[in-house]
Short mmCIF file of C-alpha atoms in Angstrom, two decimals:
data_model
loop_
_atom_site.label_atom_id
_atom_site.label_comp_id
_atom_site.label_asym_id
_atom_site.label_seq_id
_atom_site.Cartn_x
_atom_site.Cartn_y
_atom_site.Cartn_z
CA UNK H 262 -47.90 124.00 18.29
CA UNK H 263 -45.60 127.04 18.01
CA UNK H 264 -48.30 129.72 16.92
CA UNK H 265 -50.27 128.27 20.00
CA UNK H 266 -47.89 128.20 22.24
CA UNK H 267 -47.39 131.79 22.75
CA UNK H 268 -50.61 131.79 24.46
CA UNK H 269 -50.23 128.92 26.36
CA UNK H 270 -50.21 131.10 29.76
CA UNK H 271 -53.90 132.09 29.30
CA UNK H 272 -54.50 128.67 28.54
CA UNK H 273 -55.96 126.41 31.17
CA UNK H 274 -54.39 122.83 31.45
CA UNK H 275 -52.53 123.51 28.26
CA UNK H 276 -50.03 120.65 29.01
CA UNK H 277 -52.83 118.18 29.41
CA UNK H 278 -54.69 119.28 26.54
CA UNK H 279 -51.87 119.11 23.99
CA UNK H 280 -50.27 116.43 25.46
CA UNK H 281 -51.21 114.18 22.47
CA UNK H 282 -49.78 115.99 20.22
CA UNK H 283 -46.78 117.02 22.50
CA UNK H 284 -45.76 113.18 22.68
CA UNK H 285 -45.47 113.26 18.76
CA UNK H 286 -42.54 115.23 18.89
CA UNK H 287 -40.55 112.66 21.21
CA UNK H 288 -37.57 110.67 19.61
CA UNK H 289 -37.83 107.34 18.40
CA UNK H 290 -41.96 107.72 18.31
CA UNK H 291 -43.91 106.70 15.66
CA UNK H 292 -45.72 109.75 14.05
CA UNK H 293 -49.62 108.73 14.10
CA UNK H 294 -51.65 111.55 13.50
CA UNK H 295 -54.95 109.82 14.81
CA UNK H 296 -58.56 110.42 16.84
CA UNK H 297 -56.33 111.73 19.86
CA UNK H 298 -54.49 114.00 18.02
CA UNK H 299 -57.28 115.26 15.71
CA UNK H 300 -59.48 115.70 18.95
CA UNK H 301 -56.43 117.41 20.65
CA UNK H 302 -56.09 120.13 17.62
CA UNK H 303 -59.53 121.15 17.61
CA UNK H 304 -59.44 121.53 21.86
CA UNK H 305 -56.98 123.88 21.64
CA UNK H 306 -58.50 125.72 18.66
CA UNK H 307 -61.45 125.90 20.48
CA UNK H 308 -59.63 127.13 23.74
CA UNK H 309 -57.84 130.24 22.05
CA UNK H 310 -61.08 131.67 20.37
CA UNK H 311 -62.05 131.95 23.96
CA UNK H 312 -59.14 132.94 25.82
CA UNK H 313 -58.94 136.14 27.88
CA UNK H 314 -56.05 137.25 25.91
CA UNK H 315 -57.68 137.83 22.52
CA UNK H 316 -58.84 141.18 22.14
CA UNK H 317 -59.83 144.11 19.87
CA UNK H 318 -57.39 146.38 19.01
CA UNK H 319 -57.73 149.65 21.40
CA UNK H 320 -56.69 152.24 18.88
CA UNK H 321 -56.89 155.12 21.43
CA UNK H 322 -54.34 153.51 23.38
CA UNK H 323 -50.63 154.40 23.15
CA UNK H 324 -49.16 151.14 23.57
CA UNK H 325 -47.39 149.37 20.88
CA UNK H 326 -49.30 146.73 18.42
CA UNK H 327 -46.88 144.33 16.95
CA UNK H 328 -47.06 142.96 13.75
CA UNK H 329 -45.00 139.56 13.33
CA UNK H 330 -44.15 138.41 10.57
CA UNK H 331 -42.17 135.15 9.22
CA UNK H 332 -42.27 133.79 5.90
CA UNK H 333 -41.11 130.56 4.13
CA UNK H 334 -40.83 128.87 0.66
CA UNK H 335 -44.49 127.40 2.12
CA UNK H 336 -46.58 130.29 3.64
CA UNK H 337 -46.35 133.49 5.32
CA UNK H 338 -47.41 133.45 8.56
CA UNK H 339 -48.01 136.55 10.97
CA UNK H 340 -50.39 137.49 14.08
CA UNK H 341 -51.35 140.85 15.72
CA UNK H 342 -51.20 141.55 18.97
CA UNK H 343 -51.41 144.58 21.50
CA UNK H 344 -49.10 144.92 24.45
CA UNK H 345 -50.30 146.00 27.70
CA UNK H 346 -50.25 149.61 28.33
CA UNK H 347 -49.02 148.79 32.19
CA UNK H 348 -46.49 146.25 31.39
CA UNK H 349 -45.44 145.90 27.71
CA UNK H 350 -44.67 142.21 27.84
CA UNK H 351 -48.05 141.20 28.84
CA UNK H 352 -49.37 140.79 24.95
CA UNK H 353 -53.34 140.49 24.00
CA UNK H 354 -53.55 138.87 20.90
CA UNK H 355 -55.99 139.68 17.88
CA UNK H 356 -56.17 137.61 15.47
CA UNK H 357 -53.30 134.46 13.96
CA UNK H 358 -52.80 134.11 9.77
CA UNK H 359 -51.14 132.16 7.56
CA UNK H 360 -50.97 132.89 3.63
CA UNK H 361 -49.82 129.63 1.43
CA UNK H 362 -47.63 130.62 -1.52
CA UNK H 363 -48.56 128.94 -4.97
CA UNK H 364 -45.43 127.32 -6.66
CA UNK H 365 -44.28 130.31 -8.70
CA UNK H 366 -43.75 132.52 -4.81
CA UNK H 367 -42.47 129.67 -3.60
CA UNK H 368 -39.02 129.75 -5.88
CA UNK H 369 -38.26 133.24 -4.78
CA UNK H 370 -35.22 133.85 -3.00
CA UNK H 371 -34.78 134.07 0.69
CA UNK H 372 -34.35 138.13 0.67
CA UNK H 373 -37.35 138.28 -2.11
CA UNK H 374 -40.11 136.21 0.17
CA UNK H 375 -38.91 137.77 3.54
CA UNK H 376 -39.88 141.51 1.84
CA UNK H 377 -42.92 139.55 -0.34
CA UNK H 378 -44.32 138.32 3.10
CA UNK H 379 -43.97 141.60 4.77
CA UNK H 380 -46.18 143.13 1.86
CA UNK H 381 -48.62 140.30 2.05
CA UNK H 382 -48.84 140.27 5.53
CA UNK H 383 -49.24 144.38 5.70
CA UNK H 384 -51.97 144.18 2.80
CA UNK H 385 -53.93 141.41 4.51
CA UNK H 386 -54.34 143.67 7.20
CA UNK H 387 -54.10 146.93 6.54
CA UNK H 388 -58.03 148.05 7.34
CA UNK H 389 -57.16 146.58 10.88
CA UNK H 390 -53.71 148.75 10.96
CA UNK H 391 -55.70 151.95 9.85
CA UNK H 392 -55.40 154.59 13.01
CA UNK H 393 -52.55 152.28 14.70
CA UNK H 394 -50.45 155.12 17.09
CA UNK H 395 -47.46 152.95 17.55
CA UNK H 396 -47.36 150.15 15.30
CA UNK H 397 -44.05 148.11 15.70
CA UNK H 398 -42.94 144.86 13.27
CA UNK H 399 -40.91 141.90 14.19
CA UNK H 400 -39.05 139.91 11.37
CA UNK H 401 -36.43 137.63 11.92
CA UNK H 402 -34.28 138.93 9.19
CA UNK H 403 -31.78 141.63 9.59
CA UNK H 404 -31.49 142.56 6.10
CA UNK H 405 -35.73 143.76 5.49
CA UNK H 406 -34.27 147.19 7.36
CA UNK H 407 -31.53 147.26 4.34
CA UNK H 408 -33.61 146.50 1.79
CA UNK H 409 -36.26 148.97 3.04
CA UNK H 410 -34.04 151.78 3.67
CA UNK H 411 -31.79 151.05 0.27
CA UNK H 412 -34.95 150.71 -2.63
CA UNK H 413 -32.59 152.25 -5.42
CA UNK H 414 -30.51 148.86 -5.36
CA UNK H 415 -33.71 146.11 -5.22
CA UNK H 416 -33.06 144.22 -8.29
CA UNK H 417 -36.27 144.41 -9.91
CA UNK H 418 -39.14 146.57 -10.44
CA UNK H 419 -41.61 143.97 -8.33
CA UNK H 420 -39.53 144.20 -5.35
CA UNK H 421 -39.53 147.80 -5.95
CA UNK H 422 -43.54 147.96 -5.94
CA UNK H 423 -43.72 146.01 -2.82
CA UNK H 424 -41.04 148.72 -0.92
CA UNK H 425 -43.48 151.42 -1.89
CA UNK H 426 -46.13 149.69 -0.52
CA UNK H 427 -44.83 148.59 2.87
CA UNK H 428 -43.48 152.56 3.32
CA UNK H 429 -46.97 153.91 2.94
CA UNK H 430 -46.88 152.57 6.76
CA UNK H 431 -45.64 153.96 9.54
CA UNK H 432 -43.52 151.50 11.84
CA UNK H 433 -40.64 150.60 13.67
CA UNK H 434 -39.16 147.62 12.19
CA UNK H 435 -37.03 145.59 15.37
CA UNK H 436 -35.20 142.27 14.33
CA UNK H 437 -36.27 138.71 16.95
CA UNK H 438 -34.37 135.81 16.59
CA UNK H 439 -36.28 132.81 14.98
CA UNK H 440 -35.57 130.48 17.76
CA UNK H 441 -38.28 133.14 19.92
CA UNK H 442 -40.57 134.07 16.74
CA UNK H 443 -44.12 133.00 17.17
CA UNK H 444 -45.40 132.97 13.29
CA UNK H 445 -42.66 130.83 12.92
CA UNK H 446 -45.19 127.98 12.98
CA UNK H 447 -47.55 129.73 10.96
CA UNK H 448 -45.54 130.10 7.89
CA UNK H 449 -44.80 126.23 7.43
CA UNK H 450 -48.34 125.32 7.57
CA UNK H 451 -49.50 123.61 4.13
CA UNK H 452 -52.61 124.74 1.90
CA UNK H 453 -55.61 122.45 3.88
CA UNK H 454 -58.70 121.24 2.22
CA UNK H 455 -61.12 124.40 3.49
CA UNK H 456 -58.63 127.00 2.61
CA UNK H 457 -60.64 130.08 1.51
CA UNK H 458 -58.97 131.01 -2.02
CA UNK H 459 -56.95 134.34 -2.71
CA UNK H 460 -59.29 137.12 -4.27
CA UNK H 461 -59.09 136.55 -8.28
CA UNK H 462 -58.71 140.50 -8.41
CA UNK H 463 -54.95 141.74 -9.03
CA UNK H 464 -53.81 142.57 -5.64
CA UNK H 465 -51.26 144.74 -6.68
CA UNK H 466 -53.32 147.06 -8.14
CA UNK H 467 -53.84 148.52 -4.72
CA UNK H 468 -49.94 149.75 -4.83
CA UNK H 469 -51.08 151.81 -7.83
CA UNK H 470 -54.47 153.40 -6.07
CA UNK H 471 -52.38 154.40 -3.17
CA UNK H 472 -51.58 157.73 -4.08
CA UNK H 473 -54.44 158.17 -6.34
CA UNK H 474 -55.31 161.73 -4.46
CA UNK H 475 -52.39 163.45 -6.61
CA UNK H 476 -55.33 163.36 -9.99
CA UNK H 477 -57.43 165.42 -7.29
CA UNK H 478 -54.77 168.24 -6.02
CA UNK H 479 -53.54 168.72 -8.91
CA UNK H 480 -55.75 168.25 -12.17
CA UNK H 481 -55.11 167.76 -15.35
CA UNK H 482 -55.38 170.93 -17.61
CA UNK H 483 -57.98 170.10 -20.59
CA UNK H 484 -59.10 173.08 -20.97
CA UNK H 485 -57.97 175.88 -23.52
CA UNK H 486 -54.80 177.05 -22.60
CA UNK H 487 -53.80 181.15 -23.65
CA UNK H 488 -51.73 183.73 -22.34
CA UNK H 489 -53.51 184.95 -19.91
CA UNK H 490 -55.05 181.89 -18.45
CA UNK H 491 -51.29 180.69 -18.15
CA UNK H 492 -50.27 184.19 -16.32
CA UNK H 493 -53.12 183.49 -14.18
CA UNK H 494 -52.66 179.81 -13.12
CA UNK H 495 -49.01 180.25 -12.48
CA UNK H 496 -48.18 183.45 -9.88
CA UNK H 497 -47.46 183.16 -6.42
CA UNK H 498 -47.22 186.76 -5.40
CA UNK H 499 -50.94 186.24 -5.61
CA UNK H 500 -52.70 183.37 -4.60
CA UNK H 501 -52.03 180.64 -6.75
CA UNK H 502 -55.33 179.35 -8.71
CA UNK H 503 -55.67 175.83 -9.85
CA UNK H 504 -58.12 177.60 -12.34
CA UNK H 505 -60.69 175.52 -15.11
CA UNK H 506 -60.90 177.63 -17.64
CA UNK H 507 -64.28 177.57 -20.26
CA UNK H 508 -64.66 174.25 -22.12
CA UNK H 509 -63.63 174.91 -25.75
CA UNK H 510 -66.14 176.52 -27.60
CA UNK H 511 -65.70 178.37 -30.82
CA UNK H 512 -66.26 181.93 -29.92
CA UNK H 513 -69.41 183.22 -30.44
CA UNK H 514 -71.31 180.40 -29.51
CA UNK H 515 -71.68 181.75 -25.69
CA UNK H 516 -69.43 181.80 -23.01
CA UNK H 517 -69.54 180.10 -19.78
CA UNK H 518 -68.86 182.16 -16.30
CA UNK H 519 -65.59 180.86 -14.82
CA UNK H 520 -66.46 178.39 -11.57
CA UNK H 521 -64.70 179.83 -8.56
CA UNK H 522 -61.07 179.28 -8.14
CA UNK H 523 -59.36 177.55 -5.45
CA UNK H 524 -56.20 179.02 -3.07
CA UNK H 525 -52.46 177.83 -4.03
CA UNK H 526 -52.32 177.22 -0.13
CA UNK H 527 -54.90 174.41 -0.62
CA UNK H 528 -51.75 172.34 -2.09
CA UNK H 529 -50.15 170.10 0.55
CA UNK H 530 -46.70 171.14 0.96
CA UNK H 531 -44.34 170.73 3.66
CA UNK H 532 -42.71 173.62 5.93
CA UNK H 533 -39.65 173.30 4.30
CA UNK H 534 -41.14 173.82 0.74
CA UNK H 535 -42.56 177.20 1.74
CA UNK H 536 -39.76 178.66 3.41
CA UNK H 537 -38.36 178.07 -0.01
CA UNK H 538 -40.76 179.58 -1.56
CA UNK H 539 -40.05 182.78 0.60
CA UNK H 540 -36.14 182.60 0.13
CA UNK H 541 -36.63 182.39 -4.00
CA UNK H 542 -39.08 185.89 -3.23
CA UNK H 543 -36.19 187.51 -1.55
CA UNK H 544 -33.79 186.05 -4.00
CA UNK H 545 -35.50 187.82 -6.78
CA UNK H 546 -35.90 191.04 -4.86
CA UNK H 547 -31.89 190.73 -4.08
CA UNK H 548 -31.47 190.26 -7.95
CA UNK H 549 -33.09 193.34 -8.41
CA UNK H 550 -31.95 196.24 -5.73
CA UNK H 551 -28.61 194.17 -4.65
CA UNK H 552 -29.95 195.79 -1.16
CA UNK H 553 -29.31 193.30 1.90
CA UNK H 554 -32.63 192.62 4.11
CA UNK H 555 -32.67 193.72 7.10
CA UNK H 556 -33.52 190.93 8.42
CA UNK H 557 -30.46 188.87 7.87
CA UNK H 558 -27.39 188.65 10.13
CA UNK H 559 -24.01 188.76 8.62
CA UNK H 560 -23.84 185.04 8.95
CA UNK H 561 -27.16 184.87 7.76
CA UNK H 562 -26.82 187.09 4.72
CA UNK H 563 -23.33 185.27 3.77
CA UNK H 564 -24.76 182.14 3.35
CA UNK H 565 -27.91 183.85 1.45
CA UNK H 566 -25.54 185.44 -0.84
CA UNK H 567 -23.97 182.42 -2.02
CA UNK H 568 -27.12 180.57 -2.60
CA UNK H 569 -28.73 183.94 -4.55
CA UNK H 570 -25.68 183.95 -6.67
CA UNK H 571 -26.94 180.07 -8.40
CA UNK H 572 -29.65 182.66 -9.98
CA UNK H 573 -29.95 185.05 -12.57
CA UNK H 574 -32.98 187.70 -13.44
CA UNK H 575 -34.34 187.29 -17.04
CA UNK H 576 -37.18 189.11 -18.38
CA UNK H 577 -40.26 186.70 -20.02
CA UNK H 578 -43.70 187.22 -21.36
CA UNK H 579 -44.96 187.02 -18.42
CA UNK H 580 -43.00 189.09 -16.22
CA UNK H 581 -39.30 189.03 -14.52
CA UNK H 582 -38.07 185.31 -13.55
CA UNK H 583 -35.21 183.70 -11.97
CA UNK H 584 -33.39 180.74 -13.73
CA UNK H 585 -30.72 178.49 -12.31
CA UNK H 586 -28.21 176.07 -14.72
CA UNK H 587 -26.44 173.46 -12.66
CA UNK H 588 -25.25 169.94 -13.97
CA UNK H 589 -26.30 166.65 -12.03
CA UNK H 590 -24.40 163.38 -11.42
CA UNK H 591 -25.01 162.26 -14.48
CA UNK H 592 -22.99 165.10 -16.20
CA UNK H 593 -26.44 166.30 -18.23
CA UNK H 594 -26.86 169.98 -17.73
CA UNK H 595 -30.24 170.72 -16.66
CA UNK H 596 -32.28 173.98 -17.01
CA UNK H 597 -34.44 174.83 -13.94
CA UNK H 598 -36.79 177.85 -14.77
CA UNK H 599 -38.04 179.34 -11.23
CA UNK H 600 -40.99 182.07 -12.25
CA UNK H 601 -41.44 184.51 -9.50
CA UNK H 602 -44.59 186.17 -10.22
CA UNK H 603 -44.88 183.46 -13.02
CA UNK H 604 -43.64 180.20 -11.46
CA UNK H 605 -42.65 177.14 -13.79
CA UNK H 606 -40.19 174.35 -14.08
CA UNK H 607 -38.66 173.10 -17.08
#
């Protein structure tokens, strides 16, 4: 009744159509779950698949589609809904779920099958949440935002998996108490009889594929590796080739002409990554003349002073290159090697 009820406005004669089933719930009544009841159920079933208020998601529209999402030791239960773009409490709902835990799930702690339903729920529909502007998720526990914002102190590696999978979406997560939470009703509904079973496939395989791209961007180097195909692949004063050198051959059994090379500025990197790319240029230039840019303010060249002064200039078989030695919180001294016609990190 409670995954129902939240549509019960678009509903017509809701209270005489579920009054059957309504009367069940009355003290001191025998529970009889009979022709009345059973004819009641399928009524309203009947009534929500044609309701006004289920709709398609519009994804060119700005306003908010809310995920819900409640889970017991029984089954996770969540719908999706869009609110109206005119007034956000009007909600058109898309589609209701529930997904039954097997016995092993089921022993999970509270905090471990609040964040396990989340990820089930988010998998289940993720090709619906594709291209989502404003995608907002209710949970009825405070401590998902903790636990999602804190994955360094999950207590096991599974947990851990699941975090990375739920942050591969973007969403605002907003707590709703569970007295007002519609899947509440959802996630204590029991396996029934013509329950389609899970995929056999390993579903968390799909954490693993998610950033599968990286294999693309950045290939693996099989081919022969010399001198100069290292001084090509790593400069940056030039662009930056992500070269494939000739398949190893002995030599003199013909070469192969080099396929075209692609631009370092084909890499994704973020704004922030090449201004520091610049600042190590002009580091290395500072290292070398001591002669302030022109650029700079005082301020400015203050605080670039003591941030060139982490580096020193050493000479290397491939050309001039600025190194750094610092120690991290774990008292290990580590050895960062910053190339700048030759960039690598060691």
């Amino acid at each position: 009744m409670v995954p129902i009820g939240v549509v019960r406005i678009f509903i017509r004669n809701f209270a005489q159509r579920a009054h059957p089933l309504v009367y069940l719930t009355r003290k001191d009544i025998p529970f009889e779950f009979g022709p009345r009841q059973i004819q009641a159920q399928e009524d309203l079933k009947q009534a929500l698949l044609e309701s006004p208020a289920l709709r398609a998601i519009d994804y060119t529209s700005d306003s908010p589609v809310i995920l819900a999402v409640d889970t017991s030791y029984i089954a996770v239960g969540f719908h999706l809904c869009q609110c109206d773009l005119e007034n956000p409490r009007i909600r058109y709902y898309n589609r209701f779920s529930s997904i039954t835990l097997n016995d092993r799930e089921s022993r999970f702690s509270q905090p471990k099958l609040e964040i396990y339903g989340l990820f089930r729920a988010l998998r289940a529909l993720r090709l619906y949440l594709i291209g989502v502007r404003n995608l907002v998720i209710e949970v009825d526990a405070r401590y998902i935002k903790g636990m999602l914002q804190n994955p360094d102190i999950a207590p096991s590696a599974s947990i851990n998996r699941w975090i990375v999978a739920i942050l591969t979406f973007h969403f605002t997560l907003v707590h709703v108490p569970g007295t007002n939470h519609g899947p509440d009703g959802l996630s204590r509904r029991p396996r029934q009889p013509d329950d389609e079973d899970e995929p056999e496939d390993d579903f968390e395989d799909w954490i693993d594929r998610i950033h599968g791209f990286a294999h693309l961007v950045n290939p693996h180097p099989t081919q022969k590796v010399t001198r100069d195909s290292l001084a090509s692949i790593y400069t940056i004063d030039e662009p930056h080739p992500h070269s494939q050198h000739s398949s190893q051959v002995p030599e003199g059994e013909g070469e192969s002409q080099d396929p075209p090379v692609d631009s370092y500025d084909i890499v994704p990197r973020s704004i922030q990554a090449i201004a520091l790319d610049q600042r190590l240029l002009l580091v290395r230039d500072w290292h070398r003349t001591l002669e302030r840019p022109a650029q700079f303010t005082d301020a400015d060249y203050e605080t670039f002073v003591k941030f060139a002064v982490q580096f020193f200039v050493t000479l290397t078989d491939f050309g001039s290159a600025i190194r750094t030695e610092h120690t991290n919180s774990s008292s290990h001294p580590t050895d960062v090697s910053i190339f700048c016609e030759h960039v690598t990190m060691k």
